[in-house]
Every structure is written in C-alpha cells, then in structure tokens.
mmCIF file of C-alpha atoms in Angstrom:
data_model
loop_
_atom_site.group_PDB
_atom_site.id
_atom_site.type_symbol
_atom_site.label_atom_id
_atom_site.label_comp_id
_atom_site.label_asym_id
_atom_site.label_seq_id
_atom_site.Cartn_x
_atom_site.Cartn_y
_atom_site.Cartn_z
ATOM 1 C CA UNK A 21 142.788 88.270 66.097
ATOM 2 C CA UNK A 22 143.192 91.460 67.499
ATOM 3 C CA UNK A 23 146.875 92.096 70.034
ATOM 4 C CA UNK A 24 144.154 92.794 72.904
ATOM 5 C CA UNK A 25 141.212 90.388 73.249
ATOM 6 C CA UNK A 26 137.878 92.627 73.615
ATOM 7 C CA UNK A 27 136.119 90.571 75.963
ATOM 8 C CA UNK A 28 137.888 89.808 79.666
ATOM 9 C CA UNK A 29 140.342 87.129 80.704
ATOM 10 C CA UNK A 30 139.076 83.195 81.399
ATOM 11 C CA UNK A 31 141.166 81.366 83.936
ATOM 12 C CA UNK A 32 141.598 77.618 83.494
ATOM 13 C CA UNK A 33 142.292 75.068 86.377
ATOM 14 C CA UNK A 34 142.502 71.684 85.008
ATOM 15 C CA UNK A 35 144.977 69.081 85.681
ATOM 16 C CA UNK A 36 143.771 67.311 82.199
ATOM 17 C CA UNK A 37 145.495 68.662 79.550
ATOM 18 C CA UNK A 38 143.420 67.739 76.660
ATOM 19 C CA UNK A 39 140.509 69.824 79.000
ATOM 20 C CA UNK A 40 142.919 72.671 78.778
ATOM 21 C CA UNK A 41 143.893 73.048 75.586
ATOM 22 C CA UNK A 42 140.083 72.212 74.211
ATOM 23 C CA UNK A 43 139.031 74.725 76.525
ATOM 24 C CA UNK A 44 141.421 77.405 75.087
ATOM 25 C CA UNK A 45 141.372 76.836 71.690
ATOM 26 C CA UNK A 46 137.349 77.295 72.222
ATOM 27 C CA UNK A 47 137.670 80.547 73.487
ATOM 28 C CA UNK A 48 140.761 81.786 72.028
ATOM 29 C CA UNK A 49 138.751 81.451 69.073
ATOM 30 C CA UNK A 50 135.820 83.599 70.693
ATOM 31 C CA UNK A 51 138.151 86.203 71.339
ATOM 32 C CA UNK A 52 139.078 86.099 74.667
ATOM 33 C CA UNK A 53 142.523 85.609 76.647
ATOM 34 C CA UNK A 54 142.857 82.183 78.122
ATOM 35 C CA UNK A 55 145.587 81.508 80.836
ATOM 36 C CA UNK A 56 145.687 77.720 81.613
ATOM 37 C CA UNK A 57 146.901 75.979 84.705
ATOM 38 C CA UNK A 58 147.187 72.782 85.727
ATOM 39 C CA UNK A 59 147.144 72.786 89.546
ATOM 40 C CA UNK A 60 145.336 75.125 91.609
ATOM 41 C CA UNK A 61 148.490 75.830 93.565
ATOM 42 C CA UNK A 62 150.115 77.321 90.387
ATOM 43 C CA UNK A 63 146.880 79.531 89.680
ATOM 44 C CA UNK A 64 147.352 81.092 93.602
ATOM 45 C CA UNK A 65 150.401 81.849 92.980
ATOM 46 C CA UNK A 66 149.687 83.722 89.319
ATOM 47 C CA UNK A 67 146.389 85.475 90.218
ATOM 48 C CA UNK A 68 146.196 89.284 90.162
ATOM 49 C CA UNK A 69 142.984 90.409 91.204
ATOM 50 C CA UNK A 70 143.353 93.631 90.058
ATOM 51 C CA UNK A 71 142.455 91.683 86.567
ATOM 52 C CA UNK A 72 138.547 91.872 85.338
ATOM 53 C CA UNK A 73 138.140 87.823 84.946
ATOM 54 C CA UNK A 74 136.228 84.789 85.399
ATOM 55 C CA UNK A 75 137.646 80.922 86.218
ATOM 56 C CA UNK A 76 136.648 77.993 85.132
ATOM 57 C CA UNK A 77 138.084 75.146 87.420
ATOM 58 C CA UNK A 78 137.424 71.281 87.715
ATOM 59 C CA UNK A 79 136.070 69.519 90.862
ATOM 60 C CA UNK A 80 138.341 66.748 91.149
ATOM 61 C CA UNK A 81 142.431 67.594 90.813
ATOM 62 C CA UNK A 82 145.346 66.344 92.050
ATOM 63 C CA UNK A 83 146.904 68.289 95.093
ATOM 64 C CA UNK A 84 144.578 71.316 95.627
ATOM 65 C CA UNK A 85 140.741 70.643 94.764
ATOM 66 C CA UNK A 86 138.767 73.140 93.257
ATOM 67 C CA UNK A 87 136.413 73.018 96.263
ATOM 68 C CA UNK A 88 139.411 74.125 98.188
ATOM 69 C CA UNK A 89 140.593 76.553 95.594
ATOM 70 C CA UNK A 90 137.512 78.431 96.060
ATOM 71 C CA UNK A 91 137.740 78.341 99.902
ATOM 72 C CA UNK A 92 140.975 80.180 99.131
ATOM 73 C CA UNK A 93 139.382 82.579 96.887
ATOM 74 C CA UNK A 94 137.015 83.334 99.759
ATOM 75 C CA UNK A 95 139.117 83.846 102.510
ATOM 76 C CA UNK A 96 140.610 86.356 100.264
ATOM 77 C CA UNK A 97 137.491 88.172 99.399
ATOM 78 C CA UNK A 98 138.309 87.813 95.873
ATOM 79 C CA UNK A 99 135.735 88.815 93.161
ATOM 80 C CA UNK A 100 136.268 86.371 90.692
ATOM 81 C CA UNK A 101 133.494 84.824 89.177
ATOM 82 C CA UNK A 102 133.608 81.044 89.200
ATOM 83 C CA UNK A 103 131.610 78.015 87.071
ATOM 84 C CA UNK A 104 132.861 74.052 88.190
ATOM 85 C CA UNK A 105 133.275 71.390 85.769
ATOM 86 C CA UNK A 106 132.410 68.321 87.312
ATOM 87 C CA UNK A 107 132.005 64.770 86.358
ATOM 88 C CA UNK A 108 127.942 63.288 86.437
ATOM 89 C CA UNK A 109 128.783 61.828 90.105
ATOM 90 C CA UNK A 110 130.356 65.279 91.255
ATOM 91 C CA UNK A 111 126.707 66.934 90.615
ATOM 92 C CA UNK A 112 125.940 66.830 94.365
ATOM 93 C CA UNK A 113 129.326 68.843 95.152
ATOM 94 C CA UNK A 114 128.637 71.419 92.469
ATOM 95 C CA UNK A 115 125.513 72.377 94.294
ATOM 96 C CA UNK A 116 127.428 73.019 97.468
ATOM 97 C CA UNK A 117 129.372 75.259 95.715
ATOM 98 C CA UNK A 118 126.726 76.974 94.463
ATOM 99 C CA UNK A 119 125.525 77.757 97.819
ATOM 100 C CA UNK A 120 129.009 79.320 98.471
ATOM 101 C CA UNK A 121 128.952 81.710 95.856
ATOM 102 C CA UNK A 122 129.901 79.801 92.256
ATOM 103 C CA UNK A 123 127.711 81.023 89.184
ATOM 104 C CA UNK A 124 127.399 77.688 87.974
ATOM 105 C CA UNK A 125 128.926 74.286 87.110
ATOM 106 C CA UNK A 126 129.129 72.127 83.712
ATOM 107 C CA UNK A 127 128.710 68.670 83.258
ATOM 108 C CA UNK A 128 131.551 66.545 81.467
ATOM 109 C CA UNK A 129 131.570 66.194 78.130
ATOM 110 C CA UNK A 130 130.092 70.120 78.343
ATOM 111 C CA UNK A 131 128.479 71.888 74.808
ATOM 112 C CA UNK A 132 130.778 74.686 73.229
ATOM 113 C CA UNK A 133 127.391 76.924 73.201
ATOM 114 C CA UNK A 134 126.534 76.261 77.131
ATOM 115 C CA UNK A 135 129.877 77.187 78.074
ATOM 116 C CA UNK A 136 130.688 80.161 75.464
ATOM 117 C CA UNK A 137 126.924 81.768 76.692
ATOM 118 C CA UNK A 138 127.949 80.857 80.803
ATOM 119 C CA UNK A 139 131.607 82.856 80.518
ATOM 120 C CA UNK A 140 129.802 86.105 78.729
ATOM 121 C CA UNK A 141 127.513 85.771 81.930
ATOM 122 C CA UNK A 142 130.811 85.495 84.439
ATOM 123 C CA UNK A 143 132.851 88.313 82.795
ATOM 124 C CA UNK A 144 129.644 90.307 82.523
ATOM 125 C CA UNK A 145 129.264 89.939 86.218
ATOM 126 C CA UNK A 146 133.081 90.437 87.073
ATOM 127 C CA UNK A 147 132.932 93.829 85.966
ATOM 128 C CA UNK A 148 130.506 94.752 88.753
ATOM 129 C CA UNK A 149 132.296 92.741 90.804
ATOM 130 C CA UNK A 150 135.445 93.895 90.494
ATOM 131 C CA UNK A 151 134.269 97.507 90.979
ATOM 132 C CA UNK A 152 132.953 97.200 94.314
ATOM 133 C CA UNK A 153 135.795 95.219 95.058
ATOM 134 C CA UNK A 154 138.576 98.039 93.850
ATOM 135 C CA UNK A 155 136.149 100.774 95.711
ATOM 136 C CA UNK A 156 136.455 98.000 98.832
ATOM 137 C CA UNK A 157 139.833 98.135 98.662
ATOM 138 C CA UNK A 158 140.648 101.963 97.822
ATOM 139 C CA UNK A 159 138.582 102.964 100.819
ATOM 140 C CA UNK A 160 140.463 100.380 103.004
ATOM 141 C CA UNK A 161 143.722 102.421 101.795
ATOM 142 C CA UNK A 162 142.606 105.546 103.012
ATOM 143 C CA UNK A 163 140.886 104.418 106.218
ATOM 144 C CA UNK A 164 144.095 102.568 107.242
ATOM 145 C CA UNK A 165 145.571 106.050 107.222
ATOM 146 C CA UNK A 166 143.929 107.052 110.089
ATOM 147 C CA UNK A 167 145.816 106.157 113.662
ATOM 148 C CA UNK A 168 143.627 104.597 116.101
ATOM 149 C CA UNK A 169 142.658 107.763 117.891
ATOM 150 C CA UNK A 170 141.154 109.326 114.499
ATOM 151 C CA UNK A 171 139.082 106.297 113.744
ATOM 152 C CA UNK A 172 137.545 106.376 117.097
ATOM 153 C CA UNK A 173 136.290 110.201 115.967
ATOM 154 C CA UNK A 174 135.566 108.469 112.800
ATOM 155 C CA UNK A 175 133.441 106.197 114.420
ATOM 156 C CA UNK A 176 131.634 108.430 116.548
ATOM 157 C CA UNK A 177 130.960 110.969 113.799
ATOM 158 C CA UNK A 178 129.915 108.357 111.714
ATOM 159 C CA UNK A 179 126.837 107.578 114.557
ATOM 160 C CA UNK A 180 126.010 110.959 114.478
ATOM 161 C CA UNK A 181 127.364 112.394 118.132
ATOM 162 C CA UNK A 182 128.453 116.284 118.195
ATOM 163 C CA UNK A 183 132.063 117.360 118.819
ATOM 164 C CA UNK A 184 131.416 118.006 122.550
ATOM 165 C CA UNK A 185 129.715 114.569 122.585
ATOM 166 C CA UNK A 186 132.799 113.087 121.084
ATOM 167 C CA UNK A 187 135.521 114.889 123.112
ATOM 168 C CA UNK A 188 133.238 113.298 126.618
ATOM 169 C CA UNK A 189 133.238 110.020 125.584
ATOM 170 C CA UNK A 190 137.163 109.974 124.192
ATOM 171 C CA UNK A 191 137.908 112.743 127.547
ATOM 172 C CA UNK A 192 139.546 114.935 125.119
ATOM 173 C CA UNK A 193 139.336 118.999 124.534
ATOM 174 C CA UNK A 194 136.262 120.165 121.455
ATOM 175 C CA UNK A 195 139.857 121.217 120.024
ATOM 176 C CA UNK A 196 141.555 118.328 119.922
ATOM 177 C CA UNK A 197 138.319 117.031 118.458
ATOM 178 C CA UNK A 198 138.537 119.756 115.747
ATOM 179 C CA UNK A 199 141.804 119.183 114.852
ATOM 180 C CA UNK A 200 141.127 115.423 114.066
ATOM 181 C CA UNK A 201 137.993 116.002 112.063
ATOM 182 C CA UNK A 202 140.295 117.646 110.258
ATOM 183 C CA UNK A 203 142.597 115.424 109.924
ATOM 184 C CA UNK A 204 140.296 112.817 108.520
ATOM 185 C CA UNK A 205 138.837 114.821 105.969
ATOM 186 C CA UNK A 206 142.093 115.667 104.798
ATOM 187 C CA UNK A 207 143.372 112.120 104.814
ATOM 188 C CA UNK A 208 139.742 110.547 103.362
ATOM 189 C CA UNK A 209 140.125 113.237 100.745
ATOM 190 C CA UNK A 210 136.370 114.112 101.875
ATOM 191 C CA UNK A 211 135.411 117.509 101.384
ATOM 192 C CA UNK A 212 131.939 117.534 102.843
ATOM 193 C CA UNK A 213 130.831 115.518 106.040
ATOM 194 C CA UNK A 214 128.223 113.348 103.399
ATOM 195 C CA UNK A 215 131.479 112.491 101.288
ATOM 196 C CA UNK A 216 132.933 111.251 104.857
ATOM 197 C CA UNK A 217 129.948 109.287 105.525
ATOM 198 C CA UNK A 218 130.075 107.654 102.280
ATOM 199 C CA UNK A 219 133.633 106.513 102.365
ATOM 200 C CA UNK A 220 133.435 105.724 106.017
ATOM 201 C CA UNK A 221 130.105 103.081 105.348
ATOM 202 C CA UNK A 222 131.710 101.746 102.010
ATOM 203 C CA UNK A 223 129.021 103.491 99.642
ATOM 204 C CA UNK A 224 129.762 101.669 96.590
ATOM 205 C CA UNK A 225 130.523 104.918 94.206
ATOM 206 C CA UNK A 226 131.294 103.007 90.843
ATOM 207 C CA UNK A 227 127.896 101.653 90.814
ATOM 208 C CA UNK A 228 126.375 104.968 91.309
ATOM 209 C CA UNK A 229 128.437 106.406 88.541
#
C-alpha cells in the first residue's frame, strides 16, 4: 500500500470496537486512510476541517450521540460529509438526519459493497464541499479586514449607489469615499469593481475554475 492513500480520509465514530476495527480493516484495504474514534467527544477535539473527508458515525453512543455530533458539525458550518449506522429500530432517526443534511445511513450488520460504493459517493462530494467551504472561509479572511466604516462602503457599493450617493447616506466627503474604495480593493485584493462584487457576494470561484 502506497505511504499516501489515493482516495480521501474516512472518519470513524463508534464506541464498539469490533465496528471499528472491521470498519478499518475494510477500507484500509480499499486504500483509504481510516482514523477511528470511539467517542464523539474525542473526534471534536481531533477534527481539522481543512482535511478533504467523509465520517461515518453510529446513532447510539455513549456520552455524545451521533445525532448530537452532527448538531455540532452544523453549528460549525463544517463540510464534512456524513452516512449513520444505525440499528433496524434507529431507522426512524436516520431519516431525521437525513433531513438535516446526512448523505445516508446503513443498517447493522451493513454489506462491505453498500458501504465501500456510499464512502466513494461522500469523498466524491467532500471535494466540492470543501471548496466552497475554503473559498467561504478565505473571503471571510479578507472581509474581516475591513473596519466597520469600509464595510458600510462595501455594502453600499455592493447595492449599486454612486460615490456621492454613498458619502450622503454615511455624511462623509466623495473623498473620503474615494479613499475607502480604495482601501477595499486593496485589502480584497480586487482589481476590478466585478472582482469586488464577486468576493463581496461569496461567488464560489473554485467551482467556476
């Protein structure tokens, strides 16, 4: 097996640890890199989200559920694709999360095939995901640059008002005005107004590219 697995990281939240290591042997063998945990707590505590991945996390755990765990995941905004494993009378449950956002969910005892063809699926997805999500989070970088009097420009520029319009409603000189559209192209690293438009309404550029 090669030092770098080709195909994207799989997260594993299971406080069984026969479900772990059957999951990771499984697709350590399909060449990807498996990182098991046994509590959801631990996992929150370990998660980049910088990483391209997908998770794979049981309904019903000790401490932390994985209901709960993907609350978490939410509140954070994070991209990571997520598939339940759930027991026959969790079915129910695994539809709710499915309304909040999981790809899918697996019933105990799952098929090696079902699971193998659902986690190309997730890490195929991720990498969308996790595009928009590193463009999200690049332009909120350079927007928090701004101080509160440029965004209000920003804002105003962004709805299409002139400079003299601008300077009226913030009661400031055209010059002043001036000198902050300037500003914010400089700190946006826009060079045109359409580049400051697209960074200013999140244009998703990776999925242009």
């Amino acid at each position: 097996m090669s030092l770098i697995p080709k195909k994207g990281t799989v997260y594993v939240v299971d406080d069984d640890e026969a479900v772990r290591d059957s999951l990771q042997w499984l697709l350590e063998g399909k060449d990807y890199r498996v990182r098991c945990f046994e509590s959801a707590e631990t996992f929150l505590s370990r998660y980049d989200p910088r990483e391209v991945a997908c998770l794979i996390v049981d309904v019903r755990m000790g401490g932390m559920t994985g209901l709960e765990l993907q609350d978490r995941l939410m509140e954070r905004k994070s991209p990571l694709p997520i598939v339940f494993i759930t027991g026959h009378g969790d079915v129910p449950m695994a539809v709710n999360t499915m309304k909040k956002g999981a790809m899918d969910f697996i019933q105990k005892p799952f098929k090696e095939e079902e699971l193998v063809s659902l986690v190309e699926r997730m890490l195929e997805h991720a990498k969308g995901a996790f595009a928009e999500y590193q463009s999200a989070a690049s332009r909120d970088a350079l927007l928090s640059k701004l101080t509160s009097r440029e965004a209000q420009v920003l804002e105003r520029i962004v709805a299409g008002r002139l400079n003299k319009q601008i300077a009226d409603d913030l009661g400031i000189s055209i010059k002043t005005v001036e000198a902050h559209r300037a500003n914010i192209m400089e700190k946006l690293n826009a060079n045109t107004v359409a580049d400051l438009l697209k960074i200013a309404l999140g244009q998703n550029q990776a999925a242009k590219a």
